[in-house]
Amino acid sequence: MASVPLPPYRACRVTGDWLDGSPSIPAFTNGRLWNGFQQPLFSRPSVLQLALLMPGQVEFDASGTAVIVIADDGEPFLVNGQQIEVNGRRIEVFAVGSGWWCWEEADTGIGPATDAPLDKRFDDVLFGTTQEEFDALEVHGVRNVRTPAGENVGIREVDDVNPELFSVYVHFRAGGVECVGDHGTLHLALKYARELANRFGCPIHNFAPMPVPPRAPSTAV
């Protein structure tokens, strides 16, 4: 009997309604669903992002080779890494919540062609041999570019005045930046940037507008 090949994996972004700020988490999928929901696989940087979003529920074990996930019943569940191939490259991934959490593909307006290099952005830029090439992290506000009719055209541009989302970038010594994470709130973007800054010992430059706290009502004299 001839075996049926598995569908190829592609980069995607997923979210869950239990995550604060509806963040868009980079992941990989082969299109297969569980009860209508995505079954994503996450690279190490994405697991780190999940650990920041779900403290005490997702974390690497002491060896750093597996992920500890707290199941719905409160019991710890060990998720070991596995290797998949994406566009000819072998990538280590972890099935965090795949098959029991209700993951949905995030509506970012970014298609597979744009998402394809995400595995390189996260695996090589942050955790590979190119790490010494960047010297700082930048946080920017971004917005989706839309047609006059309001349709999302699948392109994002920096907008530090009226942002829709907030992105973390690495700044290369040779010039230029590259996105390494998108977040629904500035708080989450800065939290992720601080975690990366602590890991790699580089400064953070925040260009996004800080939220203005509400003014206290004046007291009549």
PDB file of C-alpha atoms in Angstrom:
ATOM      1  CA  MET A   1       0.000   0.000   0.000  1.00  0.00           C
ATOM      2  CA  ALA A   2       1.448   3.348  -1.019  1.00  0.00           C
ATOM      3  CA  SER A   3       1.875   5.864   1.787  1.00  0.00           C
ATOM      4  CA  VAL A   4       0.204   9.256   1.510  1.00  0.00           C
ATOM      5  CA  PRO A   5       2.711  12.107   1.977  1.00  0.00           C
ATOM      6  CA  LEU A   6       1.939  14.678   4.660  1.00  0.00           C
ATOM      7  CA  PRO A   7       1.063  18.192   3.467  1.00  0.00           C
ATOM      8  CA  PRO A   8       4.098  20.520   3.528  1.00  0.00           C
ATOM      9  CA  TYR A   9       4.570  22.857   6.461  1.00  0.00           C
ATOM     10  CA  ARG A  10       4.349  26.606   5.981  1.00  0.00           C
ATOM     11  CA  ALA A  11       4.848  29.586   8.256  1.00  0.00           C
ATOM     12  CA  CYS A  12       1.718  31.122   9.727  1.00  0.00           C
ATOM     13  CA  ARG A  13       0.582  33.190  12.682  1.00  0.00           C
ATOM     14  CA  VAL A  14      -1.897  32.034  15.293  1.00  0.00           C
ATOM     15  CA  THR A  15      -3.761  33.526  18.223  1.00  0.00           C
ATOM     16  CA  GLY A  16      -6.083  32.443  21.012  1.00  0.00           C
ATOM     17  CA  ASP A  17      -8.931  34.271  22.711  1.00  0.00           C
ATOM     18  CA  TRP A  18      -7.368  33.519  26.115  1.00  0.00           C
ATOM     19  CA  LEU A  19      -4.250  35.582  25.287  1.00  0.00           C
ATOM     20  CA  ASP A  20      -4.170  39.202  26.437  1.00  0.00           C
ATOM     21  CA  GLY A  21      -4.169  41.674  23.562  1.00  0.00           C
ATOM     22  CA  SER A  22      -4.892  39.086  20.838  1.00  0.00           C
ATOM     23  CA  PRO A  23      -1.203  38.750  19.860  1.00  0.00           C
ATOM     24  CA  SER A  24      -0.114  37.222  16.567  1.00  0.00           C
ATOM     25  CA  ILE A  25       2.281  34.349  17.354  1.00  0.00           C
ATOM     26  CA  PRO A  26       4.572  33.023  14.574  1.00  0.00           C
ATOM     27  CA  ALA A  27       4.121  29.281  14.077  1.00  0.00           C
ATOM     28  CA  PHE A  28       4.117  26.535  11.451  1.00  0.00           C
ATOM     29  CA  THR A  29       1.215  24.478  10.114  1.00  0.00           C
ATOM     30  CA  ASN A  30       0.558  21.806   7.517  1.00  0.00           C
ATOM     31  CA  GLY A  31      -3.099  22.795   7.318  1.00  0.00           C
ATOM     32  CA  ARG A  32      -4.483  19.894   9.313  1.00  0.00           C
ATOM     33  CA  LEU A  33      -7.128  20.841  11.868  1.00  0.00           C
ATOM     34  CA  TRP A  34      -8.329  19.483  15.210  1.00  0.00           C
ATOM     35  CA  ASN A  35     -12.082  19.975  15.694  1.00  0.00           C
ATOM     36  CA  GLY A  36     -11.825  22.883  13.276  1.00  0.00           C
ATOM     37  CA  PHE A  37      -8.896  24.519  15.090  1.00  0.00           C
ATOM     38  CA  GLN A  38      -5.263  24.925  14.068  1.00  0.00           C
ATOM     39  CA  GLN A  39      -2.578  22.522  15.298  1.00  0.00           C
ATOM     40  CA  PRO A  40       0.428  24.875  15.282  1.00  0.00           C
ATOM     41  CA  LEU A  41       4.060  24.039  15.914  1.00  0.00           C
ATOM     42  CA  PHE A  42       6.197  26.739  17.541  1.00  0.00           C
ATOM     43  CA  SER A  43       9.907  27.544  17.199  1.00  0.00           C
ATOM     44  CA  ARG A  44      11.960  28.342  20.297  1.00  0.00           C
ATOM     45  CA  PRO A  45      11.492  32.126  20.003  1.00  0.00           C
ATOM     46  CA  SER A  46       7.739  31.661  19.689  1.00  0.00           C
ATOM     47  CA  VAL A  47       7.710  29.414  22.776  1.00  0.00           C
ATOM     48  CA  LEU A  48       9.576  32.183  24.597  1.00  0.00           C
ATOM     49  CA  GLN A  49       6.889  34.635  23.486  1.00  0.00           C
ATOM     50  CA  LEU A  50       4.189  32.249  24.770  1.00  0.00           C
ATOM     51  CA  ALA A  51       6.023  31.950  28.090  1.00  0.00           C
ATOM     52  CA  LEU A  52       5.842  35.729  28.464  1.00  0.00           C
ATOM     53  CA  LEU A  53       2.147  35.757  27.598  1.00  0.00           C
ATOM     54  CA  MET A  54       1.307  32.772  29.836  1.00  0.00           C
ATOM     55  CA  PRO A  55       3.622  32.949  32.874  1.00  0.00           C
ATOM     56  CA  GLY A  56       3.474  29.828  35.005  1.00  0.00           C
ATOM     57  CA  GLN A  57       1.715  27.887  32.253  1.00  0.00           C
ATOM     58  CA  VAL A  58       4.384  27.596  29.547  1.00  0.00           C
ATOM     59  CA  GLU A  59       8.136  27.344  30.180  1.00  0.00           C
ATOM     60  CA  PHE A  60      11.207  25.430  29.063  1.00  0.00           C
ATOM     61  CA  ASP A  61      12.370  22.651  31.366  1.00  0.00           C
ATOM     62  CA  ALA A  62      15.732  22.808  33.151  1.00  0.00           C
ATOM     63  CA  SER A  63      17.515  21.130  30.237  1.00  0.00           C
ATOM     64  CA  GLY A  64      16.054  23.535  27.691  1.00  0.00           C
ATOM     65  CA  THR A  65      15.172  20.628  25.393  1.00  0.00           C
ATOM     66  CA  ALA A  66      11.461  20.354  26.196  1.00  0.00           C
ATOM     67  CA  VAL A  67       8.571  22.625  27.135  1.00  0.00           C
ATOM     68  CA  ILE A  68       6.497  22.248  30.287  1.00  0.00           C
ATOM     69  CA  VAL A  69       2.846  23.087  29.670  1.00  0.00           C
ATOM     70  CA  ILE A  70       0.241  23.179  32.424  1.00  0.00           C
ATOM     71  CA  ALA A  71      -2.841  21.364  31.153  1.00  0.00           C
ATOM     72  CA  ASP A  72      -6.426  22.434  31.836  1.00  0.00           C
ATOM     73  CA  ASP A  73      -6.595  20.091  34.846  1.00  0.00           C
ATOM     74  CA  GLY A  74      -3.502  21.700  36.391  1.00  0.00           C
ATOM     75  CA  GLU A  75      -1.166  18.811  35.615  1.00  0.00           C
ATOM     76  CA  PRO A  76       2.203  19.511  33.928  1.00  0.00           C
ATOM     77  CA  PHE A  77       2.629  18.101  30.436  1.00  0.00           C
ATOM     78  CA  LEU A  78       6.053  17.697  28.806  1.00  0.00           C
ATOM     79  CA  VAL A  79       6.301  18.649  25.130  1.00  0.00           C
ATOM     80  CA  ASN A  80       9.476  17.420  23.447  1.00  0.00           C
ATOM     81  CA  GLY A  81      10.952  19.119  20.408  1.00  0.00           C
ATOM     82  CA  GLN A  82      10.621  17.700  16.918  1.00  0.00           C
ATOM     83  CA  GLN A  83      12.170  18.464  13.557  1.00  0.00           C
ATOM     84  CA  ILE A  84      10.165  19.620  10.548  1.00  0.00           C
ATOM     85  CA  GLU A  85      11.210  20.836   7.114  1.00  0.00           C
ATOM     86  CA  VAL A  86      10.060  24.222   5.842  1.00  0.00           C
ATOM     87  CA  ASN A  87      11.241  25.421   2.443  1.00  0.00           C
ATOM     88  CA  GLY A  88      14.137  22.951   2.545  1.00  0.00           C
ATOM     89  CA  ARG A  89      15.324  23.925   6.050  1.00  0.00           C
ATOM     90  CA  ARG A  90      15.166  21.731   9.150  1.00  0.00           C
ATOM     91  CA  ILE A  91      13.596  23.548  12.112  1.00  0.00           C
ATOM     92  CA  GLU A  92      13.093  22.463  15.720  1.00  0.00           C
ATOM     93  CA  VAL A  93       9.506  23.033  16.854  1.00  0.00           C
ATOM     94  CA  PHE A  94       7.238  22.284  19.826  1.00  0.00           C
ATOM     95  CA  ALA A  95       3.535  21.369  19.720  1.00  0.00           C
ATOM     96  CA  VAL A  96       2.432  23.659  22.565  1.00  0.00           C
ATOM     97  CA  GLY A  97      -1.306  23.226  23.137  1.00  0.00           C
ATOM     98  CA  SER A  98      -1.653  21.638  19.707  1.00  0.00           C
ATOM     99  CA  GLY A  99      -4.658  19.339  19.745  1.00  0.00           C
ATOM    100  CA  TRP A 100      -6.213  20.649  22.949  1.00  0.00           C
ATOM    101  CA  TRP A 101      -6.088  24.461  22.895  1.00  0.00           C
ATOM    102  CA  CYS A 102      -8.342  26.289  20.451  1.00  0.00           C
ATOM    103  CA  TRP A 103      -5.691  27.942  18.290  1.00  0.00           C
ATOM    104  CA  GLU A 104      -6.920  30.028  15.360  1.00  0.00           C
ATOM    105  CA  GLU A 105      -4.936  31.433  12.461  1.00  0.00           C
ATOM    106  CA  ALA A 106      -4.465  35.150  13.075  1.00  0.00           C
ATOM    107  CA  ASP A 107      -6.010  37.518  10.551  1.00  0.00           C
ATOM    108  CA  THR A 108      -2.949  39.649   9.897  1.00  0.00           C
ATOM    109  CA  GLY A 109      -3.372  40.262   6.188  1.00  0.00           C
ATOM    110  CA  ILE A 110       0.028  38.650   5.615  1.00  0.00           C
ATOM    111  CA  GLY A 111       0.070  35.768   3.151  1.00  0.00           C
ATOM    112  CA  PRO A 112       2.282  32.668   3.088  1.00  0.00           C
ATOM    113  CA  ALA A 113       4.741  34.287   0.663  1.00  0.00           C
ATOM    114  CA  THR A 114       5.485  37.043   3.164  1.00  0.00           C
ATOM    115  CA  ASP A 115       5.490  34.664   6.127  1.00  0.00           C
ATOM    116  CA  ALA A 116       7.916  32.212   4.518  1.00  0.00           C
ATOM    117  CA  PRO A 117      11.131  33.826   5.866  1.00  0.00           C
ATOM    118  CA  LEU A 118       9.796  33.966   9.453  1.00  0.00           C
ATOM    119  CA  ASP A 119      11.616  30.762  10.420  1.00  0.00           C
ATOM    120  CA  LYS A 120      14.903  32.429   9.400  1.00  0.00           C
ATOM    121  CA  ARG A 121      14.025  35.658  11.228  1.00  0.00           C
ATOM    122  CA  PHE A 122      13.348  33.901  14.490  1.00  0.00           C
ATOM    123  CA  ASP A 123      15.790  30.970  14.359  1.00  0.00           C
ATOM    124  CA  ASP A 124      18.826  32.562  12.727  1.00  0.00           C
ATOM    125  CA  VAL A 125      18.621  36.234  13.681  1.00  0.00           C
ATOM    126  CA  LEU A 126      17.888  35.622  17.358  1.00  0.00           C
ATOM    127  CA  PHE A 127      19.279  32.189  18.107  1.00  0.00           C
ATOM    128  CA  GLY A 128      21.849  31.437  15.420  1.00  0.00           C
ATOM    129  CA  THR A 129      25.231  32.500  14.178  1.00  0.00           C
ATOM    130  CA  THR A 130      24.051  35.931  12.987  1.00  0.00           C
ATOM    131  CA  GLN A 131      23.302  37.126  16.521  1.00  0.00           C
ATOM    132  CA  GLU A 132      26.477  39.244  16.677  1.00  0.00           C
ATOM    133  CA  GLU A 133      25.318  41.211  13.641  1.00  0.00           C
ATOM    134  CA  PHE A 134      22.744  43.277  15.562  1.00  0.00           C
ATOM    135  CA  ASP A 135      23.423  45.820  18.280  1.00  0.00           C
ATOM    136  CA  ALA A 136      20.017  47.041  19.479  1.00  0.00           C
ATOM    137  CA  LEU A 137      16.289  46.389  19.600  1.00  0.00           C
ATOM    138  CA  GLU A 138      13.674  48.838  18.345  1.00  0.00           C
ATOM    139  CA  VAL A 139       9.974  49.008  19.163  1.00  0.00           C
ATOM    140  CA  HIS A 140       7.717  50.689  16.605  1.00  0.00           C
ATOM    141  CA  GLY A 141       4.031  51.207  16.076  1.00  0.00           C
ATOM    142  CA  VAL A 142       2.772  49.736  12.793  1.00  0.00           C
ATOM    143  CA  ARG A 143      -0.446  49.762  10.831  1.00  0.00           C
ATOM    144  CA  ASN A 144      -1.960  47.698   8.044  1.00  0.00           C
ATOM    145  CA  VAL A 145      -2.048  49.368   4.634  1.00  0.00           C
ATOM    146  CA  ARG A 146      -5.580  49.376   3.217  1.00  0.00           C
ATOM    147  CA  THR A 147      -7.243  50.259  -0.063  1.00  0.00           C
ATOM    148  CA  PRO A 148      -9.601  53.272  -0.265  1.00  0.00           C
ATOM    149  CA  ALA A 149     -12.407  50.741   0.278  1.00  0.00           C
ATOM    150  CA  GLY A 150     -10.817  49.656   3.544  1.00  0.00           C
ATOM    151  CA  GLU A 151      -9.510  46.270   2.385  1.00  0.00           C
ATOM    152  CA  ASN A 152      -6.260  45.030   3.911  1.00  0.00           C
ATOM    153  CA  VAL A 153      -3.666  44.666   1.128  1.00  0.00           C
ATOM    154  CA  GLY A 154      -1.308  42.487   3.178  1.00  0.00           C
ATOM    155  CA  ILE A 155       1.363  45.133   3.768  1.00  0.00           C
ATOM    156  CA  ARG A 156       2.360  46.817   7.018  1.00  0.00           C
ATOM    157  CA  GLU A 157       4.182  50.084   7.499  1.00  0.00           C
ATOM    158  CA  VAL A 158       5.669  51.824  10.498  1.00  0.00           C
ATOM    159  CA  ASP A 159       3.325  54.351  12.089  1.00  0.00           C
ATOM    160  CA  ASP A 160       4.578  55.691  15.401  1.00  0.00           C
ATOM    161  CA  VAL A 161       1.769  58.284  15.573  1.00  0.00           C
ATOM    162  CA  ASN A 162      -1.446  56.257  15.199  1.00  0.00           C
ATOM    163  CA  PRO A 163      -0.411  52.579  15.409  1.00  0.00           C
ATOM    164  CA  GLU A 164      -2.714  49.567  15.157  1.00  0.00           C
ATOM    165  CA  LEU A 165      -0.087  47.084  16.373  1.00  0.00           C
ATOM    166  CA  PHE A 166       3.389  47.168  17.887  1.00  0.00           C
ATOM    167  CA  SER A 167       6.428  45.378  16.480  1.00  0.00           C
ATOM    168  CA  VAL A 168       9.867  44.553  17.855  1.00  0.00           C
ATOM    169  CA  TYR A 169      12.814  44.849  15.461  1.00  0.00           C
ATOM    170  CA  VAL A 170      16.498  43.991  15.636  1.00  0.00           C
ATOM    171  CA  HIS A 171      18.808  46.770  14.423  1.00  0.00           C
ATOM    172  CA  PHE A 172      21.777  45.514  12.397  1.00  0.00           C
ATOM    173  CA  ARG A 173      25.239  46.982  12.852  1.00  0.00           C
ATOM    174  CA  ALA A 174      25.532  47.263   9.081  1.00  0.00           C
ATOM    175  CA  GLY A 175      22.250  49.180   8.922  1.00  0.00           C
ATOM    176  CA  GLY A 176      18.618  48.235   8.581  1.00  0.00           C
ATOM    177  CA  VAL A 177      16.136  46.466  10.832  1.00  0.00           C
ATOM    178  CA  GLU A 178      14.169  43.219  10.750  1.00  0.00           C
ATOM    179  CA  CYS A 179      10.939  42.359  12.568  1.00  0.00           C
ATOM    180  CA  VAL A 180      11.129  39.626  15.217  1.00  0.00           C
ATOM    181  CA  GLY A 181       7.701  39.924  16.827  1.00  0.00           C
ATOM    182  CA  ASP A 182       4.278  41.559  16.490  1.00  0.00           C
ATOM    183  CA  HIS A 183       2.044  42.370  19.463  1.00  0.00           C
ATOM    184  CA  GLY A 184      -1.425  43.728  20.056  1.00  0.00           C
ATOM    185  CA  THR A 185      -0.338  46.159  22.778  1.00  0.00           C
ATOM    186  CA  LEU A 186       2.733  48.267  23.505  1.00  0.00           C
ATOM    187  CA  HIS A 187       2.962  46.641  26.941  1.00  0.00           C
ATOM    188  CA  LEU A 188       3.420  43.191  25.396  1.00  0.00           C
ATOM    189  CA  ALA A 189       5.887  44.475  22.795  1.00  0.00           C
ATOM    190  CA  LEU A 190       8.060  46.117  25.462  1.00  0.00           C
ATOM    191  CA  LYS A 191       7.845  43.038  27.679  1.00  0.00           C
ATOM    192  CA  TYR A 192       9.061  40.846  24.816  1.00  0.00           C
ATOM    193  CA  ALA A 193      11.799  43.357  23.920  1.00  0.00           C
ATOM    194  CA  ARG A 194      13.041  43.423  27.535  1.00  0.00           C
ATOM    195  CA  GLU A 195      13.249  39.631  27.603  1.00  0.00           C
ATOM    196  CA  LEU A 196      15.344  39.656  24.418  1.00  0.00           C
ATOM    197  CA  ALA A 197      17.482  42.537  25.713  1.00  0.00           C
ATOM    198  CA  ASN A 198      18.228  40.622  28.914  1.00  0.00           C
ATOM    199  CA  ARG A 199      19.135  37.540  26.906  1.00  0.00           C
ATOM    200  CA  PHE A 200      21.398  39.264  24.392  1.00  0.00           C
ATOM    201  CA  GLY A 201      22.641  42.284  26.348  1.00  0.00           C
ATOM    202  CA  CYS A 202      21.540  44.973  23.897  1.00  0.00           C
ATOM    203  CA  PRO A 203      19.645  48.258  24.447  1.00  0.00           C
ATOM    204  CA  ILE A 204      16.018  48.960  23.545  1.00  0.00           C
ATOM    205  CA  HIS A 205      14.944  52.061  21.624  1.00  0.00           C
ATOM    206  CA  ASN A 206      11.195  52.651  21.844  1.00  0.00           C
ATOM    207  CA  PHE A 207       9.781  54.863  19.091  1.00  0.00           C
ATOM    208  CA  ALA A 208       6.121  54.012  19.723  1.00  0.00           C
ATOM    209  CA  PRO A 209       3.903  56.507  21.551  1.00  0.00           C
ATOM    210  CA  MET A 210       3.537  55.774  25.245  1.00  0.00           C
ATOM    211  CA  PRO A 211      -0.054  55.627  26.526  1.00  0.00           C
ATOM    212  CA  VAL A 212      -1.081  58.865  28.214  1.00  0.00           C
ATOM    213  CA  PRO A 213      -2.663  58.240  31.630  1.00  0.00           C
ATOM    214  CA  PRO A 214      -6.012  59.946  32.200  1.00  0.00           C
ATOM    215  CA  ARG A 215      -5.794  63.273  33.959  1.00  0.00           C
ATOM    216  CA  ALA A 216      -7.283  63.537  37.410  1.00  0.00           C
ATOM    217  CA  PRO A 217     -10.297  65.852  37.579  1.00  0.00           C
ATOM    218  CA  SER A 218      -9.434  69.306  38.806  1.00  0.00           C
ATOM    219  CA  THR A 219     -10.616  70.252  42.256  1.00  0.00           C
ATOM    220  CA  ALA A 220     -12.428  73.533  42.540  1.00  0.00           C
ATOM    221  CA  VAL A 221     -11.010  75.838  45.181  1.00  0.00           C
TER     222      VAL A 221
END
